XYZ file of C-alpha atoms in Angstrom:
651
model
C 14.342 -12.763 7.905
C 11.009 -14.013 6.643
C 7.910 -11.962 7.311
C 4.343 -13.180 7.560
C 0.829 -12.485 8.686
C -0.200 -12.830 12.328
C -0.026 -16.623 12.330
C 3.100 -18.749 12.240
C 1.440 -22.114 11.688
C 1.762 -22.115 7.903
C 3.522 -20.038 5.273
C 0.429 -19.810 3.145
C -1.433 -17.859 5.804
C 0.516 -14.764 4.901
C -2.260 -13.225 2.827
C -5.441 -14.066 1.019
C -3.807 -13.477 -2.312
C -0.744 -15.629 -1.497
C 0.733 -16.874 -4.733
C 1.571 -20.368 -3.546
C 5.093 -19.443 -2.459
C 5.675 -23.040 -1.347
C 6.153 -23.921 -5.005
C 9.141 -21.610 -5.296
C 10.841 -23.281 -2.329
C 9.985 -26.755 -3.556
C 11.122 -26.015 -7.116
C 14.510 -24.864 -5.891
C 14.916 -27.985 -3.775
C 13.967 -30.194 -6.690
C 16.646 -28.744 -8.966
C 19.644 -28.848 -6.615
C 21.606 -31.559 -4.854
C 19.760 -31.190 -1.567
C 16.963 -33.438 -0.500
C 13.502 -32.594 -1.873
C 11.294 -31.010 0.776
C 7.926 -32.556 1.474
C 5.249 -29.882 0.954
C 3.307 -31.151 3.962
C 6.291 -30.526 6.191
C 6.874 -26.914 5.091
C 4.673 -25.258 7.755
C 7.015 -26.569 10.437
C 9.826 -24.362 9.076
C 8.028 -21.040 9.565
C 7.918 -20.955 13.371
C 9.793 -17.686 13.897
C 8.295 -15.418 11.261
C 8.718 -11.748 12.079
C 6.623 -8.633 11.497
C 8.265 -5.212 11.920
C 5.751 -2.468 11.063
C 3.225 -3.143 13.850
C 5.695 -2.522 16.701
C 8.743 -0.830 15.066
C 10.815 -3.735 16.354
C 11.007 -7.347 15.117
C 8.063 -9.203 16.654
C 6.819 -12.737 16.123
C 3.634 -12.557 14.111
C 1.774 -14.811 16.529
C 2.241 -12.063 19.166
C 1.122 -9.064 17.087
C -2.280 -7.738 18.215
C -3.436 -5.431 15.425
C -4.584 -6.939 12.124
C -1.676 -7.272 9.718
C -0.934 -8.635 6.281
C 2.180 -9.447 4.246
C 2.611 -9.637 0.491
C 5.854 -11.530 0.026
C 8.210 -11.867 -2.946
C 6.529 -15.060 -4.169
C 3.148 -13.373 -4.410
C 4.638 -10.312 -6.057
C 5.811 -12.584 -8.864
C 2.147 -12.842 -9.861
C 2.044 -9.063 -10.447
C 4.884 -8.690 -12.958
C 4.406 -5.520 -14.987
C 1.884 -4.106 -12.523
C 2.141 -1.611 -9.687
C 1.965 -1.668 -5.907
C -1.544 -0.184 -6.194
C -2.673 -3.225 -8.204
C -1.443 -5.460 -5.395
C -2.777 -3.473 -2.445
C -6.227 -2.820 -3.910
C -6.954 -6.567 -3.915
C -6.220 -7.008 -0.205
C -8.944 -7.311 2.472
C -10.150 -4.004 3.901
C -9.185 -1.932 0.833
C -11.265 -0.148 -1.801
C -10.172 2.290 -4.500
C -11.070 4.255 -7.610
C -8.976 5.270 -10.613
C -9.430 7.779 -13.449
C -8.173 5.440 -16.138
C -5.155 3.158 -16.484
C -1.662 3.034 -15.013
C -0.346 6.347 -13.692
C -3.681 8.198 -13.622
C -5.338 9.875 -10.635
C -6.559 7.445 -7.992
C -7.503 7.127 -4.350
C -7.117 4.235 -1.955
C -9.227 3.496 1.137
C -8.361 1.223 4.069
C -11.131 0.583 6.605
C -12.881 3.690 5.286
C -9.858 6.011 5.562
C -8.461 7.396 2.304
C -4.853 7.512 1.093
C -4.150 10.799 2.884
C -4.975 9.028 6.158
C -2.804 6.018 5.343
C 0.906 6.332 5.981
C 3.185 4.794 3.338
C 6.804 4.030 4.188
C 9.644 2.796 2.001
C 12.294 1.125 4.164
C 10.991 3.135 7.118
C 10.966 6.533 5.366
C 7.809 8.484 4.498
C 6.812 8.244 0.863
C 4.067 10.644 -0.202
C 3.288 13.867 -2.006
C 3.205 16.828 0.359
C 0.747 18.777 -1.797
C -2.191 16.324 -1.847
C -0.998 14.203 1.068
C -1.207 10.787 -0.629
C 1.374 8.308 -1.860
C 1.603 7.480 -5.570
C 1.468 3.685 -5.228
C 0.349 3.538 -8.856
C 3.834 4.701 -9.897
C 5.799 2.088 -7.932
C 6.520 -1.094 -9.928
C 6.381 -4.438 -8.167
C 9.695 -5.400 -9.791
C 11.560 -3.113 -7.355
C 9.847 -4.471 -4.241
C 10.942 -7.317 -1.962
C 7.835 -7.434 0.217
C 5.010 -5.284 1.572
C 3.693 -5.158 5.137
C 0.241 -3.778 5.932
C -0.786 -2.664 9.424
C -4.544 -2.071 9.713
C -6.085 0.488 12.058
C -4.821 3.529 13.906
C -2.341 1.839 16.256
C 0.403 3.114 13.949
C -0.437 6.721 14.887
C 1.143 6.282 18.327
C 4.405 5.108 16.712
C 4.624 6.885 13.347
C 2.620 10.069 13.983
C 0.158 11.783 11.650
C -1.292 10.204 8.494
C -1.558 6.724 10.050
C -5.218 6.937 11.093
C -6.281 4.190 8.699
C -3.125 2.132 8.800
C 0.469 1.838 7.617
C 1.765 0.340 4.380
C 5.492 -0.351 4.481
C 7.363 -1.264 1.290
C 10.741 -2.980 1.485
C 13.058 -2.571 -1.496
C 14.691 -5.508 -3.216
C 17.836 -6.787 -1.566
C 16.798 -6.315 2.049
C 17.377 -10.045 2.644
C 19.987 -11.429 0.240
C 20.628 -15.146 0.642
C 23.068 -15.757 -2.236
C 24.817 -14.108 -5.170
C 22.703 -13.963 -8.286
C 21.912 -11.986 -11.405
C 18.516 -12.058 -13.108
C 16.971 -10.630 -16.253
C 13.214 -10.268 -16.818
C 11.342 -9.535 -20.033
C 7.570 -9.361 -20.352
C 4.765 -8.415 -22.720
C 1.022 -7.964 -22.494
C -2.113 -6.232 -23.716
C -2.065 -2.665 -25.103
C 1.572 -3.025 -26.247
C 2.676 -3.454 -22.657
C 6.395 -4.258 -22.331
C 8.690 -4.782 -19.369
C 12.487 -5.063 -19.291
C 14.386 -5.437 -16.054
C 17.588 -6.699 -14.414
C 18.654 -7.318 -10.822
C 22.108 -8.063 -9.406
C 22.598 -9.235 -5.820
C 25.870 -9.866 -4.016
C 26.991 -10.829 -0.521
C 30.286 -11.946 0.991
C 31.664 -13.339 4.226
C 32.877 -9.901 5.264
C 29.280 -8.793 5.888
C 28.697 -6.840 2.697
C 25.436 -7.166 0.788
C 24.510 -5.207 -2.325
C 21.439 -5.227 -4.546
C 20.950 -3.168 -7.711
C 17.788 -3.275 -9.790
C 16.533 -1.405 -12.853
C 13.467 -1.815 -15.054
C 11.573 -0.170 -17.895
C 7.770 -0.433 -17.938
C 5.693 0.979 -20.797
C 2.260 0.591 -22.343
C 0.141 2.390 -24.910
C -2.783 2.008 -22.519
C -6.440 2.521 -23.318
C -8.743 5.523 -23.498
C -9.214 6.765 -19.945
C -12.311 8.883 -20.545
C -15.526 7.065 -21.443
C -18.012 8.446 -24.034
C -20.234 9.860 -21.298
C -17.318 11.434 -19.436
C -16.169 15.043 -19.324
C -13.952 16.046 -22.247
C -14.625 12.914 -24.279
C -11.458 11.876 -26.042
C -11.017 8.522 -27.787
C -7.212 8.428 -27.867
C -5.259 5.893 -25.823
C -3.562 7.183 -22.698
C -0.159 5.573 -22.419
C 2.309 5.257 -19.591
C 6.053 4.714 -19.388
C 8.481 4.648 -16.500
C 12.123 3.995 -15.675
C 12.642 2.498 -12.242
C 15.683 1.919 -10.059
C 16.426 0.567 -6.599
C 19.532 0.174 -4.450
C 20.175 -1.650 -1.192
C 23.644 -1.680 0.397
C 24.547 -2.978 3.853
C 27.875 -3.455 5.608
C 28.379 -5.215 8.915
C 31.172 -3.308 10.668
C 31.463 -5.775 13.541
C 29.237 -8.101 15.538
C 27.017 -5.259 16.800
C 27.288 -2.377 14.313
C 25.820 -2.242 10.790
C 25.697 0.653 8.336
C 23.680 0.825 5.169
C 21.659 2.731 2.636
C 18.737 2.049 0.313
C 16.755 3.899 -2.313
C 13.850 3.574 -4.707
C 13.250 5.921 -7.645
C 10.636 6.050 -10.417
C 10.565 8.540 -13.301
C 7.389 8.328 -15.369
C 5.244 9.998 -18.025
C 1.467 9.564 -18.121
C -0.665 10.596 -21.093
C -3.786 12.456 -19.986
C -6.844 14.064 -21.559
C -6.932 17.827 -21.242
C -10.011 18.863 -19.287
C -10.568 21.727 -21.723
C -9.780 19.850 -24.902
C -13.514 19.430 -25.444
C -16.547 21.232 -24.113
C -18.137 19.456 -21.159
C -21.501 19.282 -22.865
C -22.508 17.837 -26.257
C -21.401 18.121 -28.989
C -18.024 18.138 -27.193
C -16.487 20.700 -29.523
C -12.730 20.859 -29.542
C -11.070 23.922 -28.017
C -7.970 25.185 -29.777
C -6.308 26.286 -26.529
C -5.866 22.722 -25.332
C -2.748 20.637 -25.888
C -3.673 17.649 -28.114
C -1.123 15.345 -26.481
C -1.447 16.393 -22.863
C 0.765 14.556 -20.383
C 2.224 14.622 -16.893
C 5.855 13.981 -15.932
C 6.393 12.607 -12.449
C 9.431 11.823 -10.340
C 9.006 9.861 -7.130
C 11.751 8.540 -4.939
C 12.970 7.871 -1.426
C 16.440 7.221 -0.029
C 17.901 6.643 3.406
C 21.203 6.045 5.153
C 21.540 4.516 8.605
C 23.826 3.201 11.307
C 22.537 0.529 13.687
C 23.792 -0.906 16.960
C 22.339 -4.238 18.037
C 23.275 -6.676 20.766
C 21.335 -9.235 22.759
C 19.649 -6.661 25.029
C 19.176 -3.522 22.975
C 18.948 -1.961 19.546
C 19.515 1.638 18.463
C 19.214 2.914 14.877
C 19.927 6.412 13.566
C 18.432 7.095 10.121
C 18.367 10.017 7.717
C 15.761 9.877 4.962
C 14.889 12.026 1.974
C 11.934 11.654 -0.384
C 10.733 13.544 -3.453
C 7.393 13.670 -5.273
C 7.552 15.986 -8.288
C 4.844 16.473 -10.896
C 4.715 18.684 -14.000
C 1.519 18.743 -16.048
C 1.393 19.889 -19.678
C -2.307 20.330 -20.402
C -2.557 23.513 -22.494
C -0.540 25.010 -25.331
C 0.511 27.808 -23.001
C 2.003 25.255 -20.584
C 4.884 24.306 -22.924
C 7.942 25.494 -21.065
C 5.740 26.622 -18.173
C 3.851 23.585 -16.822
C 1.668 23.285 -13.745
C 4.338 22.198 -11.286
C 4.279 20.608 -7.840
C 7.686 19.705 -6.422
C 7.622 18.349 -2.892
C 10.346 17.065 -0.578
C 10.434 15.478 2.854
C 13.521 15.285 5.044
C 13.386 12.981 8.028
C 15.862 12.106 10.754
C 14.993 9.646 13.486
C 16.532 7.660 16.284
C 14.643 4.487 17.180
C 15.414 1.555 19.401
C 14.324 -1.080 21.856
C 15.559 -2.476 25.156
C 14.751 -5.865 26.613
C 13.414 -5.714 30.157
C 13.062 -8.545 32.687
C 9.477 -8.776 31.470
C 8.777 -7.470 27.987
C 10.506 -4.933 25.752
C 10.603 -1.132 25.827
C 10.601 0.714 22.483
C 11.384 4.379 21.879
C 12.008 6.939 19.166
C 12.548 10.622 18.433
C 11.975 12.125 14.973
C 12.142 15.387 13.080
C 10.332 15.878 9.774
C 10.470 18.816 7.350
C 8.000 19.019 4.446
C 8.430 21.523 1.624
C 6.337 22.449 -1.428
C 7.419 24.385 -4.523
C 4.416 24.949 -6.797
C 3.562 27.174 -9.737
C -0.104 27.148 -8.652
C -0.068 28.192 -4.991
C 2.291 28.812 -2.080
C 2.582 27.163 1.322
C 5.030 27.570 4.176
C 7.258 24.642 5.108
C 5.813 22.297 7.699
C 8.038 21.012 10.495
C 7.103 18.239 12.892
C 9.128 17.111 15.900
C 7.927 14.092 17.816
C 8.803 11.223 20.074
C 7.233 7.994 21.263
C 7.556 5.393 24.007
C 6.121 1.899 24.032
C 6.028 -1.354 25.938
C 5.563 -4.856 24.502
C 4.835 -8.003 26.480
C 4.481 -11.594 25.315
C 4.435 -13.964 28.255
C 2.680 -17.281 28.576
C -0.752 -16.800 26.974
C -0.795 -12.984 27.114
C 0.247 -10.430 24.500
C 0.102 -6.710 25.285
C 1.166 -3.461 23.636
C 1.105 0.135 24.924
C 2.361 3.179 23.000
C 2.197 6.933 23.452
C 3.482 9.621 21.085
C 3.678 13.413 21.192
C 4.129 15.613 18.082
C 4.734 19.334 17.819
C 3.592 20.948 14.528
C 4.875 24.241 13.177
C 1.444 25.194 11.750
C -0.962 23.466 14.171
C -1.164 22.719 17.869
C 0.791 19.828 19.322
C -0.957 16.476 19.609
C -0.634 13.328 21.731
C -1.817 9.940 20.470
C -1.769 6.572 22.217
C -2.600 2.908 21.766
C -3.632 0.118 24.173
C -3.929 -3.489 23.041
C -4.066 -6.959 24.589
C -4.738 -10.537 23.484
C -5.202 -13.838 25.304
C -4.507 -17.305 23.907
C -7.067 -19.796 25.271
C -5.478 -22.711 23.443
C -2.451 -22.990 21.129
C -4.878 -22.458 18.218
C -7.422 -19.955 19.624
C -6.656 -16.310 20.484
C -8.875 -13.290 21.148
C -7.906 -9.669 21.613
C -8.862 -6.001 21.543
C -7.170 -2.743 20.669
C -7.890 0.971 21.179
C -6.013 3.766 19.416
C -6.349 7.494 18.824
C -5.469 9.090 15.497
C -4.546 12.522 14.151
C -3.958 14.069 10.726
C -3.148 17.618 9.676
C -4.715 18.837 6.388
C -2.556 18.549 3.282
C -1.202 21.680 1.606
C -3.636 21.373 -1.305
C -6.613 20.959 1.011
C -5.570 24.120 2.820
C -4.082 26.412 0.195
C -5.033 24.942 -3.162
C -7.155 26.950 -5.636
C -10.861 27.183 -4.916
C -11.424 25.125 -8.071
C -9.823 22.293 -6.067
C -11.780 23.065 -2.912
C -8.921 24.771 -1.018
C -9.950 26.029 2.419
C -7.324 27.610 4.746
C -9.717 27.355 7.699
C -9.652 23.562 7.908
C -8.924 21.911 11.242
C -6.942 18.679 11.764
C -8.793 15.361 11.854
C -8.882 13.268 15.031
C -10.252 9.789 15.665
C -11.006 7.122 18.254
C -10.548 3.621 16.901
C -11.741 0.380 18.499
C -10.848 -3.106 17.255
C -11.573 -6.637 18.506
C -10.705 -9.993 16.965
C -10.858 -13.736 17.290
C -8.498 -15.976 15.371
C -8.122 -19.720 15.017
C -4.999 -21.316 13.539
C -4.128 -24.917 12.816
C -1.627 -26.597 10.524
C -4.277 -26.699 7.788
C -5.916 -23.311 8.049
C -5.809 -19.780 9.464
C -9.007 -17.827 10.124
C -9.474 -14.390 11.677
C -12.586 -12.302 12.297
C -11.884 -8.636 13.081
C -14.447 -6.002 14.023
C -13.722 -2.275 14.141
C -15.543 0.906 15.112
C -13.992 4.269 14.212
C -15.322 7.630 15.364
C -13.836 10.545 13.436
C -14.098 14.244 14.231
C -13.436 16.961 11.657
C -13.121 14.475 8.778
C -12.044 16.482 5.726
C -14.190 15.971 2.638
C -15.793 17.911 -0.186
C -19.234 19.299 0.579
C -20.300 18.201 -2.918
C -21.901 21.585 -3.636
C -20.900 23.130 -6.977
C -20.774 26.929 -6.971
C -19.113 29.590 -9.081
C -16.153 29.859 -6.695
C -16.042 26.126 -5.950
C -17.062 24.317 -9.175
C -16.157 20.917 -7.691
C -17.199 21.568 -4.103
C -15.398 23.007 -1.095
C -13.257 21.125 1.404
C -14.939 21.193 4.793
C -14.640 19.506 8.163
C -17.430 17.028 8.839
C -18.063 17.417 12.573
C -18.555 13.709 13.174
C -18.330 10.541 11.081
C -18.675 6.889 11.968
C -16.946 4.004 10.220
C -17.574 0.494 11.440
C -17.253 -2.935 9.928
C -15.931 -6.465 10.048
C -13.251 -8.285 8.093
C -13.172 -12.074 7.786
C -10.174 -13.881 6.310
C -9.703 -17.633 6.013
C -6.845 -19.449 4.255
C -6.564 -23.215 3.813
C -3.699 -25.405 2.652
C -4.496 -29.103 2.170
C -1.930 -31.217 0.350
C -1.336 -29.447 -2.968
C -4.540 -27.405 -2.830
C -4.917 -23.852 -1.585
C -8.202 -22.057 -1.140
C -9.740 -19.331 0.975
C -11.754 -16.153 1.144
C -11.962 -12.642 2.508
C -15.088 -10.640 3.211
C -15.507 -7.016 4.266
C -18.674 -5.422 5.606
C -18.500 -1.688 6.207
C -20.793 1.163 7.195
C -19.260 4.620 6.718
C -21.678 7.432 7.571
C -21.769 11.210 7.897
C -22.864 11.832 11.509
C -22.522 15.614 11.530
C -26.189 16.508 12.013
C -25.886 18.861 9.039
C -26.869 18.810 5.358
C -25.414 15.385 4.530
C -26.182 13.774 7.890
C -26.844 10.060 7.496
C -25.344 9.883 4.000
C -22.755 7.274 3.065
C -19.197 8.532 2.848
C -18.029 8.330 -0.793
C -16.120 5.370 -2.233
C -16.852 3.079 0.713
C -18.695 -0.038 -0.571
C -20.785 -1.806 2.045
C -19.767 -5.282 0.855
C -16.526 -6.494 -0.683
C -15.233 -10.030 -1.012
C -12.728 -12.290 -2.674
C -12.439 -16.069 -2.992
C -9.590 -18.031 -4.501
C -8.503 -21.557 -5.274
C -5.073 -22.763 -6.265
C -3.074 -25.864 -7.067
C 0.640 -26.385 -6.609
C 3.277 -28.892 -7.590
C 7.055 -28.764 -7.255
C 7.571 -26.682 -10.401
C 4.211 -25.035 -11.082
C 1.530 -23.148 -9.236
C -1.704 -21.717 -10.571
C -4.630 -19.942 -8.985
C -7.948 -18.366 -9.858
C -9.684 -15.621 -7.894
C -13.123 -14.059 -7.909
C -13.624 -10.556 -6.533
C -16.891 -8.747 -5.795
C -17.217 -5.029 -5.039
C -20.595 -3.676 -3.954
C -22.071 -0.457 -5.345
C -21.203 2.801 -3.604
C -21.826 6.536 -3.790
C -19.237 8.699 -5.504
C -20.117 12.041 -3.885
C -20.993 13.391 -0.442
C -24.575 14.244 -1.402
C -25.177 10.608 -2.482
C -26.562 11.639 -5.872
C -24.011 9.746 -8.003
C -23.742 5.986 -7.615
C -21.178 3.525 -8.980
C -22.624 0.085 -9.745
C -21.270 -3.126 -8.261
C -18.947 -5.289 -10.305
C -17.429 -8.791 -10.417
C -13.931 -9.713 -11.573
C -12.291 -13.066 -12.270
C -8.500 -13.277 -12.571
C -6.106 -16.164 -13.204
C -2.370 -16.197 -12.475
C 0.453 -18.716 -12.383
C 4.176 -19.357 -12.178
C 6.120 -22.153 -13.874
C 9.729 -23.197 -13.303
C 10.758 -24.170 -16.838
C 14.368 -25.014 -15.922
C 16.485 -24.542 -12.789
C 17.351 -21.056 -14.108
C 14.331 -20.034 -16.172
C 10.865 -19.258 -14.796
C 7.689 -17.897 -16.347
C 4.877 -15.828 -14.796
C 1.519 -15.066 -16.368
C -1.632 -13.233 -15.358
C -5.026 -12.908 -17.057
C -7.211 -10.141 -15.579
C -10.960 -9.646 -15.995
C -11.395 -13.013 -17.688
C -15.049 -12.429 -18.597
C -14.507 -8.856 -19.849
C -16.699 -7.236 -17.178
C -17.812 -3.709 -18.126
C -17.435 -1.632 -14.984
C -16.163 1.676 -13.644
C -14.643 2.760 -10.357
C -15.193 6.487 -11.050
C -18.042 7.862 -13.199
C -16.925 8.944 -16.662
C -13.669 6.966 -16.652
C -12.952 3.667 -18.352
C -11.487 0.566 -16.804
C -9.689 -2.140 -18.712
C -11.440 -5.166 -20.177
C -9.837 -8.577 -20.493
C -6.063 -8.113 -20.406
C -2.986 -10.257 -19.914
C 0.682 -10.044 -19.070
C 3.374 -12.717 -19.202
C 7.072 -12.582 -18.384
C 10.223 -14.714 -18.371
C 12.970 -14.449 -15.758
C 16.411 -16.018 -16.127
C 18.639 -16.360 -13.059
C 22.393 -16.891 -12.939
C 23.395 -18.223 -9.519
């Protein structure tokens, strides 16, 4: 099953950062006994591309209403040695900040909602840290990933429940779609003594068994995370290393029943700078109580097992999932043997399905989720959520429609009902317009509620709710795909720091902002003419505090007003290369709008080359012109850096 963006006219419309996947198909054809495929004819093959995340059932992308995006395996080849965060942060509608290099603290924003308001799934199972509420995408290597689907907007709330106010990111592990037996080995090297070693084995037989095993080692000495003007100035490099594994096993029992399991696991160590290693004011005197080589150990993983029944009329799937997000921080001499610890688990069981009706399809699901935190810093009771949803999908003639409603019962908050209404009309085979309305809901994370006051913990926080409006117009031909999407989000009780530093709350206190408004537009346009690929994305966003209180009218932090990317590429049968230019506007870093981060420009180049039928090379050069920029005040970003890798396949 091949997944794509919301157009089926051409493969290269999948995403604005598409890595010229046509080359991979063409290269394979050129090195076997089959007839070479004409590049111009390739779009005709992709007529039944399917998107799963937007409806929780396989749906043709041309019938999906909400804005979507797919990063496929060909594009992921351009991110060897990097993480899922590196990939996602370059997509339309996203912004982010990071406190240094790989593995360090970061936050991701989609349409103005942060990572706590964005649900991340791995093969359908929640992947996040229960304590802070966000998913550690910066710890997931691209080498373990088959593809990524992005659903923009809050329509996911009525299907997946809380944490989907901004959207849903679903990651599919390697081996979810095995076409042939193969074994591959990858080695790579790059800047800052960056090394990658990995291997993948995939197997399938005529008895309906498919198995994929993958393992990799990713390590780098990194660069100094804290800049000279940052808190606790420390010149040492902050390295990162991780061991990563994935498994995907499926067995077809008969024509209608399939059983399977999958898992993804990452064990990593990130070097950090102790906050107390130096005084926070000049002359930055060293404190003996700090640990010179401070670091954090992290374990993140998700696994699931399922049984599925599927015939022509109906589908039913029972799944059990388990995820972990453990972190132990060694920052002071006293922490040896007694680190700051946050071990979180999520257990999830769900029954989902669909049933074809005379007109349209009914979808349904019931779920139970248990979240647990074991921390050396603070305590929190387990959270249990039981929910269910119903939906209806219709694609008939020129009309597409989607209706969903979901009800969730929380052990520590009141129950909540969310719903979604969407429709689109196709005026011509190329031109479609549509609109969507969705409500959203998110309960505060454990850290936001019960964390120390030094982290802003406030047990009196209320859940966030939102009303989200979206409208679009899209135009697709065999040569191009263009979509203009406008959105208007009204959020009540948005949780944010008040930005006021006091003795009890040195970094500010978490509060509910009575009202906030986030509105904007996203334009994407992708073109494929002969062997040339080019396109752009542009985001305009206004995210404002509308509470009528102290920060009324201020910009919400880390939400740039303008963001854009343009790219151009060239492809032949055995090589593809592309260059991209990205612009990020300046933005405020705090709620009081007293700290501003300057705008920046980045130029990157990437390419793939099929050296032989079995050997391929990938290379990427980031920040070509060595732009000096920051995403968070006081923290460095990397200058010009590169990574290149070789992959050998045995078929």
